mmCIF file of C-alpha atoms in Angstrom:
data_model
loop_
_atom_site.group_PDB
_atom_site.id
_atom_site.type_symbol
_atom_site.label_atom_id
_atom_site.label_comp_id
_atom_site.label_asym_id
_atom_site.label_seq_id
_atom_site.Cartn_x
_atom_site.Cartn_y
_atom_site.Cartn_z
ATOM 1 C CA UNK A 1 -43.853 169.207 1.861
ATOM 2 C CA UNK A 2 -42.651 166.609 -0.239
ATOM 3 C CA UNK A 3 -44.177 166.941 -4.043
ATOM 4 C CA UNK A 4 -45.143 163.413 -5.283
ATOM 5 C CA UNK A 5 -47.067 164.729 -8.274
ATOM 6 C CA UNK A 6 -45.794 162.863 -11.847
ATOM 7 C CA UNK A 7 -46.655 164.289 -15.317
ATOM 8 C CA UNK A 8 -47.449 160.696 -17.392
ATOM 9 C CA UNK A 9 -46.947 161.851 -22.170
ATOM 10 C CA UNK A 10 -47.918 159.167 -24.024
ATOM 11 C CA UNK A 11 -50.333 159.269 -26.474
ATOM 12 C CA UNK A 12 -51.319 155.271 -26.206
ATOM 13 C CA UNK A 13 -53.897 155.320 -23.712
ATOM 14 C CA UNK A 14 -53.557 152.026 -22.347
ATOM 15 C CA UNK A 15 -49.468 152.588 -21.537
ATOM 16 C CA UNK A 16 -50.833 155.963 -19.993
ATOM 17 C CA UNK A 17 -52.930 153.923 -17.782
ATOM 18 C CA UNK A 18 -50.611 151.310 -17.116
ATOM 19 C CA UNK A 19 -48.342 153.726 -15.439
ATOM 20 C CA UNK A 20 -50.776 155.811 -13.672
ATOM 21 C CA UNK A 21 -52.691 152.460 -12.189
ATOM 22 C CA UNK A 22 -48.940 151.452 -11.163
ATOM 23 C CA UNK A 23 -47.985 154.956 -10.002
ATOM 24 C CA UNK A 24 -50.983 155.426 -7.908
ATOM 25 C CA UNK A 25 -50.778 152.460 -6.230
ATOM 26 C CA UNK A 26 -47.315 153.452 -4.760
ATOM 27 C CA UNK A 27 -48.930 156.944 -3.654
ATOM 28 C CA UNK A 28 -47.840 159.410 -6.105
ATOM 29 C CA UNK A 29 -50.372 161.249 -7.704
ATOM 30 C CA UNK A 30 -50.272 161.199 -11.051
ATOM 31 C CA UNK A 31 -51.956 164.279 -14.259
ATOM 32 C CA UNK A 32 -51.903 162.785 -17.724
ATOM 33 C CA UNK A 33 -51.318 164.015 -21.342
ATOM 34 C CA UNK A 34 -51.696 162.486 -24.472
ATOM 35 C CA UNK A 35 -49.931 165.105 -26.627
ATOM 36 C CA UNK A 36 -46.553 167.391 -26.221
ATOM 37 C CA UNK A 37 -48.785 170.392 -26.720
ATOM 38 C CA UNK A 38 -50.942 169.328 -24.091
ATOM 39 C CA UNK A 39 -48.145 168.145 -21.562
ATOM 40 C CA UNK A 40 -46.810 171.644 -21.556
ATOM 41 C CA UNK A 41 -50.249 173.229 -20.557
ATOM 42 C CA UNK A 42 -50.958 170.521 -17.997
ATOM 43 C CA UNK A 43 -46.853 170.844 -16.738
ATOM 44 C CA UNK A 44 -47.711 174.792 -16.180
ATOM 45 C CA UNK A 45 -50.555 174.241 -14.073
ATOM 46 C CA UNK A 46 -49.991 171.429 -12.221
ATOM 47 C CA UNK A 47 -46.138 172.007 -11.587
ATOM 48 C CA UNK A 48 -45.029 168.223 -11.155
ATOM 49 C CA UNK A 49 -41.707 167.132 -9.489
ATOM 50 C CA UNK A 50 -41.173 164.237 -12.477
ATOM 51 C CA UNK A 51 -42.456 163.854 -15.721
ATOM 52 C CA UNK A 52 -42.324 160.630 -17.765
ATOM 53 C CA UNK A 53 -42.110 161.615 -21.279
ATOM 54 C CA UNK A 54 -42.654 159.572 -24.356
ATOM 55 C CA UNK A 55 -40.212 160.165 -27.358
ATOM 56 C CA UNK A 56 -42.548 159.564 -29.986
ATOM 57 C CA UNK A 57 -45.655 161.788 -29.984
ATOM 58 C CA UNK A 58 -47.834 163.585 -32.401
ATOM 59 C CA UNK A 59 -46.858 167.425 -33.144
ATOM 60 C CA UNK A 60 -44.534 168.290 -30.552
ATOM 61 C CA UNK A 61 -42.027 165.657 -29.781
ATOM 62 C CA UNK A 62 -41.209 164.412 -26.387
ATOM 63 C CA UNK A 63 -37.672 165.623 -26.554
ATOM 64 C CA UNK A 64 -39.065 169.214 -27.191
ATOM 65 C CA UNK A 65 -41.335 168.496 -24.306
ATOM 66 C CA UNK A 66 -38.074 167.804 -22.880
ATOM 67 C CA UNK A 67 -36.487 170.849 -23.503
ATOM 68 C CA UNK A 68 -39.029 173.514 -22.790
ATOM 69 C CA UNK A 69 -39.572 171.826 -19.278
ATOM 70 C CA UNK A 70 -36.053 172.359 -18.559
ATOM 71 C CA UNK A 71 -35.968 175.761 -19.110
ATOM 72 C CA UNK A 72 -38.815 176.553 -17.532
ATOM 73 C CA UNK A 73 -37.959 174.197 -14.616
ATOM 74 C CA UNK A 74 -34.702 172.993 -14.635
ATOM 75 C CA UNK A 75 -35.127 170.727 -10.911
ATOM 76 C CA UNK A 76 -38.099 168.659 -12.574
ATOM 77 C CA UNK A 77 -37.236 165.151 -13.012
ATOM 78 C CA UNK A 78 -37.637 163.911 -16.602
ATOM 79 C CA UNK A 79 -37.580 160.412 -17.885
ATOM 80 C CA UNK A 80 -37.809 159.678 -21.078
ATOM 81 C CA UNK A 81 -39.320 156.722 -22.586
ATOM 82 C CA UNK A 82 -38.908 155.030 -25.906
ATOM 83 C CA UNK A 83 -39.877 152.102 -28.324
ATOM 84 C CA UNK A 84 -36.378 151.875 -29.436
ATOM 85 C CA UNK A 85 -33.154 150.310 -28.014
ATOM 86 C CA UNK A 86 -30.453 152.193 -29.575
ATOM 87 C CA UNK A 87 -28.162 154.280 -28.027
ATOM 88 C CA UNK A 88 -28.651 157.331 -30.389
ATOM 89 C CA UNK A 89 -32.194 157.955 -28.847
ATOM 90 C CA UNK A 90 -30.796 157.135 -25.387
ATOM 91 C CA UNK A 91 -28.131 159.891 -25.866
ATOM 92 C CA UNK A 92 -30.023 162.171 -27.529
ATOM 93 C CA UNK A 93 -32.717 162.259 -24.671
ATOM 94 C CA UNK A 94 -30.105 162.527 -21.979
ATOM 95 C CA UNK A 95 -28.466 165.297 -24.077
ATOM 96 C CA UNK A 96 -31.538 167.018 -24.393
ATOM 97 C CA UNK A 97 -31.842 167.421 -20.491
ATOM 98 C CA UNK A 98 -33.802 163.966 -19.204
ATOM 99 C CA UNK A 99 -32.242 162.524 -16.023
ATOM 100 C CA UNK A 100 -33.286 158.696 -17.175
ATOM 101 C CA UNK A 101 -34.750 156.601 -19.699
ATOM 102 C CA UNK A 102 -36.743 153.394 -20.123
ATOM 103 C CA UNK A 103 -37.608 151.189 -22.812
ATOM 104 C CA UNK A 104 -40.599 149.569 -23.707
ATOM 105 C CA UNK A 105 -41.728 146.932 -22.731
ATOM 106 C CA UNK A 106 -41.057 147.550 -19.732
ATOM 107 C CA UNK A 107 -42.674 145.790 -16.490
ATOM 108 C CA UNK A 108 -44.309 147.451 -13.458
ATOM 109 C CA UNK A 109 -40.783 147.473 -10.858
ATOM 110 C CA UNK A 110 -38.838 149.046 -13.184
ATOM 111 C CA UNK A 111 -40.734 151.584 -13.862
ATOM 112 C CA UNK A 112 -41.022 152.060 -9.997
ATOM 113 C CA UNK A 113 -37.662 151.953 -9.340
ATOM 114 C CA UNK A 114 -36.595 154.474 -12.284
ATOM 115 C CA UNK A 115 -39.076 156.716 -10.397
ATOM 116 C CA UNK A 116 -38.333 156.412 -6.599
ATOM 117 C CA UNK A 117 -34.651 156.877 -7.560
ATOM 118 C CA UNK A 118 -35.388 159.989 -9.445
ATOM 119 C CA UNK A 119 -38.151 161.162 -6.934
ATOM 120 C CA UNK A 120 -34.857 160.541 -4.259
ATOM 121 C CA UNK A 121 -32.906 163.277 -6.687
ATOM 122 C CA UNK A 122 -35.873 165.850 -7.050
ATOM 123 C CA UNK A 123 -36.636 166.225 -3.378
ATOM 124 C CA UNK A 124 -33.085 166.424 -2.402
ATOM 125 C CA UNK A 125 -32.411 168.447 0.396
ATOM 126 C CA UNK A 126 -36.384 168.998 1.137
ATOM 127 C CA UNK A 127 -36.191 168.930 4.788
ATOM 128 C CA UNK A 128 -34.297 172.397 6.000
ATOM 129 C CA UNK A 129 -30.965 171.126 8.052
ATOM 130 C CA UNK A 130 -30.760 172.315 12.034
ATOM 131 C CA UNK A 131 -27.172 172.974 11.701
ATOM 132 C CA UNK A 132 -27.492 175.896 8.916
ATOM 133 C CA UNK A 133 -23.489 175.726 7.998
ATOM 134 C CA UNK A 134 -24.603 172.096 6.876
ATOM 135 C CA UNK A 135 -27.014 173.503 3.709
ATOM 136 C CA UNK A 136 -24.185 174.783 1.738
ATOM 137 C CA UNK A 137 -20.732 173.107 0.363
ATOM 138 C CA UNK A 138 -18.394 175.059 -0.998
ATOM 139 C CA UNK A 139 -15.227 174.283 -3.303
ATOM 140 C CA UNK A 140 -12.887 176.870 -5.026
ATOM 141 C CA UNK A 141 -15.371 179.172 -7.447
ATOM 142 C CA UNK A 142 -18.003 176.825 -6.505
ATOM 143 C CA UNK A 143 -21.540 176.780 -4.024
ATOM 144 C CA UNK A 144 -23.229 174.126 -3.421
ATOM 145 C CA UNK A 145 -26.841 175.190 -2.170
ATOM 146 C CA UNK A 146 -28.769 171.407 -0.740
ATOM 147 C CA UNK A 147 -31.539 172.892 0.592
ATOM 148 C CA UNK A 148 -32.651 175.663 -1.918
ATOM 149 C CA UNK A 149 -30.982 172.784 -4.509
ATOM 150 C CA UNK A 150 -29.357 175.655 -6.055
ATOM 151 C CA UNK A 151 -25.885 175.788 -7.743
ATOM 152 C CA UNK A 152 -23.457 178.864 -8.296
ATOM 153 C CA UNK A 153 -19.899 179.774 -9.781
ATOM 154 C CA UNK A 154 -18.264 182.966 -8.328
ATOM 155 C CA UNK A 155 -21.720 184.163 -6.755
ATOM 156 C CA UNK A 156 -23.567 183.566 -10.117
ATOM 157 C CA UNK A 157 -26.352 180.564 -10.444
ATOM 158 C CA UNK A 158 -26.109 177.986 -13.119
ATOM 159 C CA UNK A 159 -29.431 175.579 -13.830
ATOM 160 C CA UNK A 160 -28.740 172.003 -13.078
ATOM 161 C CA UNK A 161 -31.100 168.798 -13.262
ATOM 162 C CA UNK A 162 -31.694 167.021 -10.392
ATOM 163 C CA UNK A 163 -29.237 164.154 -11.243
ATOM 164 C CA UNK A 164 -26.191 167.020 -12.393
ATOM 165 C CA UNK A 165 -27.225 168.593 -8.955
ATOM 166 C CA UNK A 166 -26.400 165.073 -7.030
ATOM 167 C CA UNK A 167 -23.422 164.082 -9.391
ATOM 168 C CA UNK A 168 -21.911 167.222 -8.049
ATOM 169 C CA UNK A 169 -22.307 167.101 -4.616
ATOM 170 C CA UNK A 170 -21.065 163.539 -4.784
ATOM 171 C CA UNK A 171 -17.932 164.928 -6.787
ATOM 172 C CA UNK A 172 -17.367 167.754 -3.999
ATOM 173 C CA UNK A 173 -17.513 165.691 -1.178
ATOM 174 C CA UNK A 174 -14.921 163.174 -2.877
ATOM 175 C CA UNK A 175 -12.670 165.983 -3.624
ATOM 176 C CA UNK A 176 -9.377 164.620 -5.498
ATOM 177 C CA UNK A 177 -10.903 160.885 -5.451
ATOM 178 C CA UNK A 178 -10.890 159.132 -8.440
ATOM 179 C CA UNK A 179 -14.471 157.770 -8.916
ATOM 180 C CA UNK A 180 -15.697 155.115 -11.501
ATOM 181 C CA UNK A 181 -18.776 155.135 -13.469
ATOM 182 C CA UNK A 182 -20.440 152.639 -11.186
ATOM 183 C CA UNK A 183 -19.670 153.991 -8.049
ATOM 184 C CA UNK A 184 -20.589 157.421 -10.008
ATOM 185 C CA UNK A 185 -23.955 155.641 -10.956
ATOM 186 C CA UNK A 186 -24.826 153.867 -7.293
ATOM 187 C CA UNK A 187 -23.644 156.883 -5.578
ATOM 188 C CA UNK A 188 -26.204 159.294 -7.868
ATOM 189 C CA UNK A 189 -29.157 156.449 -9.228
ATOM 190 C CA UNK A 190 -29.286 153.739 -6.584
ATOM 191 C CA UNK A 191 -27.254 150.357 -6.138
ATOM 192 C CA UNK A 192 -30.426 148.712 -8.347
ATOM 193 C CA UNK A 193 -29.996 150.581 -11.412
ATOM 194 C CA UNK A 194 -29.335 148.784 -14.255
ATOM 195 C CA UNK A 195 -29.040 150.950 -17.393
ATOM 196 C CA UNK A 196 -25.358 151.066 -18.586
ATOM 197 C CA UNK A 197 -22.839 153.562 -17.683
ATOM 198 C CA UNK A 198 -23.045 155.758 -20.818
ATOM 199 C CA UNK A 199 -25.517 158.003 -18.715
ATOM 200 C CA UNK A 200 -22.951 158.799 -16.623
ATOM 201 C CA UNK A 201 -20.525 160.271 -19.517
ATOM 202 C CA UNK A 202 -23.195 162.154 -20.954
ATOM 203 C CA UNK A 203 -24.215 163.813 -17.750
ATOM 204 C CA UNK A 204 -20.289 164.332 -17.153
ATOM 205 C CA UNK A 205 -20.575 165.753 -20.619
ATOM 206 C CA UNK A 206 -23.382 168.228 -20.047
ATOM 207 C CA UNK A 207 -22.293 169.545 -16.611
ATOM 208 C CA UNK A 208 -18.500 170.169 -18.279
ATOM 209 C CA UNK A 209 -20.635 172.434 -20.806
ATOM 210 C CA UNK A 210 -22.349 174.413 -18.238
ATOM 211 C CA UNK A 211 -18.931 174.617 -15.317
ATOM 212 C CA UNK A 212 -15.926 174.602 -17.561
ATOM 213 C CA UNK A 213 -14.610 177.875 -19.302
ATOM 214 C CA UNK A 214 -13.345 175.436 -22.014
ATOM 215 C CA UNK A 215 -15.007 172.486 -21.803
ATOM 216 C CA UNK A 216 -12.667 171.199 -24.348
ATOM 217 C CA UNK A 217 -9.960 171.249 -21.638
ATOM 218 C CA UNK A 218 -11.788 170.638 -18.286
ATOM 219 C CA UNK A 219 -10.312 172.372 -14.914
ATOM 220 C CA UNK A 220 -12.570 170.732 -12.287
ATOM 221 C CA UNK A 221 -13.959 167.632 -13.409
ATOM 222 C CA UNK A 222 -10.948 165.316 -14.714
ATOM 223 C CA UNK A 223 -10.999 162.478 -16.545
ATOM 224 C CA UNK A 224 -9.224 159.404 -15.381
ATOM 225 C CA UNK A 225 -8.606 157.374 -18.303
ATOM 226 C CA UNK A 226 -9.660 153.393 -17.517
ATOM 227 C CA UNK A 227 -11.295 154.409 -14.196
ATOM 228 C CA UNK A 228 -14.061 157.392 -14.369
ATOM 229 C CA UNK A 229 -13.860 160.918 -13.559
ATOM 230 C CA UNK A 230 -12.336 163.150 -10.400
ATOM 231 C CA UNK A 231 -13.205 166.666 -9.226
ATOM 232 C CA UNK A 232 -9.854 168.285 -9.237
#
């Protein structure tokens, strides 16, 4: 059964409410927390598929928030949300593990779509394939698991986010194709997304740190300078 349950940080009660009135009315159901220390409690009990996290909270910081979910639960979807425009807090939230971001202001249909795209990531895979030689994809050192939404090199499993998990089994099935950022970024957000194509890089970034031997010197995910990225 598909989990529509969203995890809403922000310790401004009215933005809180804006989202969960919004949320709500597109059926998810939606827990709230007004602090980092309290998001992690409420995240342990009530196990959402996506949490929307706010940057700038008191004591524990949304990008700790961040963090901790991801090790704890590295499929959740996380978006984070901040008060500021520049690309430093951008980055440093999508290096920290969070599959999106969105700025405030922000109006009710963006929010939406941020989250149906993610949601579209999280439950990848949800419904068990008849044909069981379809759940698996396999490449060189490499398994793709979509129904378990598991990922392994030589037999062992490395934690991937929900949007690392799609990016690569986008990348597998267009073995040897060079791929640009925006067909990278329709292919893996939605042909509506409209945040620039620097999420891309640092997801291509991240999943190089967790696949390569030498990340330095990629083997399997190859940049093609002017264009985007291939798996080799």
């Amino acid at each position: 059964m598909e989990n529509k349950k969203i995890l809403i940080v922000d310790d401004e009660d009215p933005i809180r409410q804006f989202m969960k009135i919004n949320l709500d009315y597109q059926g998810y159901q939606t827990v709230e927390a007004a602090s980092g220390e309290e998001a992690i409690k409420i995240f342990e009990k009530e196990k959402p598929a996506l949490a929307i996290l706010d940057i700038m909270l008191p004591g524990m910081s949304g990008y700790e928030v961040c963090e901790k979910i991801r090790t704890e639960a590295p499929m959740t979807g996380i978006i984070m949300v901040s008060a500021k425009s520049q690309d430093i807090d951008k980055i440093l939230g999508l290096e920290k593990g969070a599959d999106d971001y969105i700025i405030k202001p922000f109006n009710p249909q963006e929010l939406i779509l941020r989250v149906r795209s993610l949601m579209r990531r999280v439950n990848l895979g949800q419904a068990k394939p008849k044909d069981d030689s379809k759940e698996n994809l396999t490449d060189g050192p490499f398994t793709l698991d979509i129904y378990a939404k598991s990922f392994y090199k030589n037999d062992k499993e490395i934690d991937v986010t929900p949007t690392e998990f799609t990016i690569l089994q986008n990348f597998i099935k267009n073995k040897g194709k060079a791929m640009t950022r925006d067909e990278i970024m329709t292919q893996t957000w939605g042909e509506n997304y409209s945040n620039d194509t620097k999420i891309v890089d640092v997801n291509i970034r991240r999943i190089r740190a967790k696949i390569e031997d030498n990340p330095a010197k990629p083997e399997f995910i190859e940049t093609v300078w002017g264009t985007g990225y291939r798996w080799k």
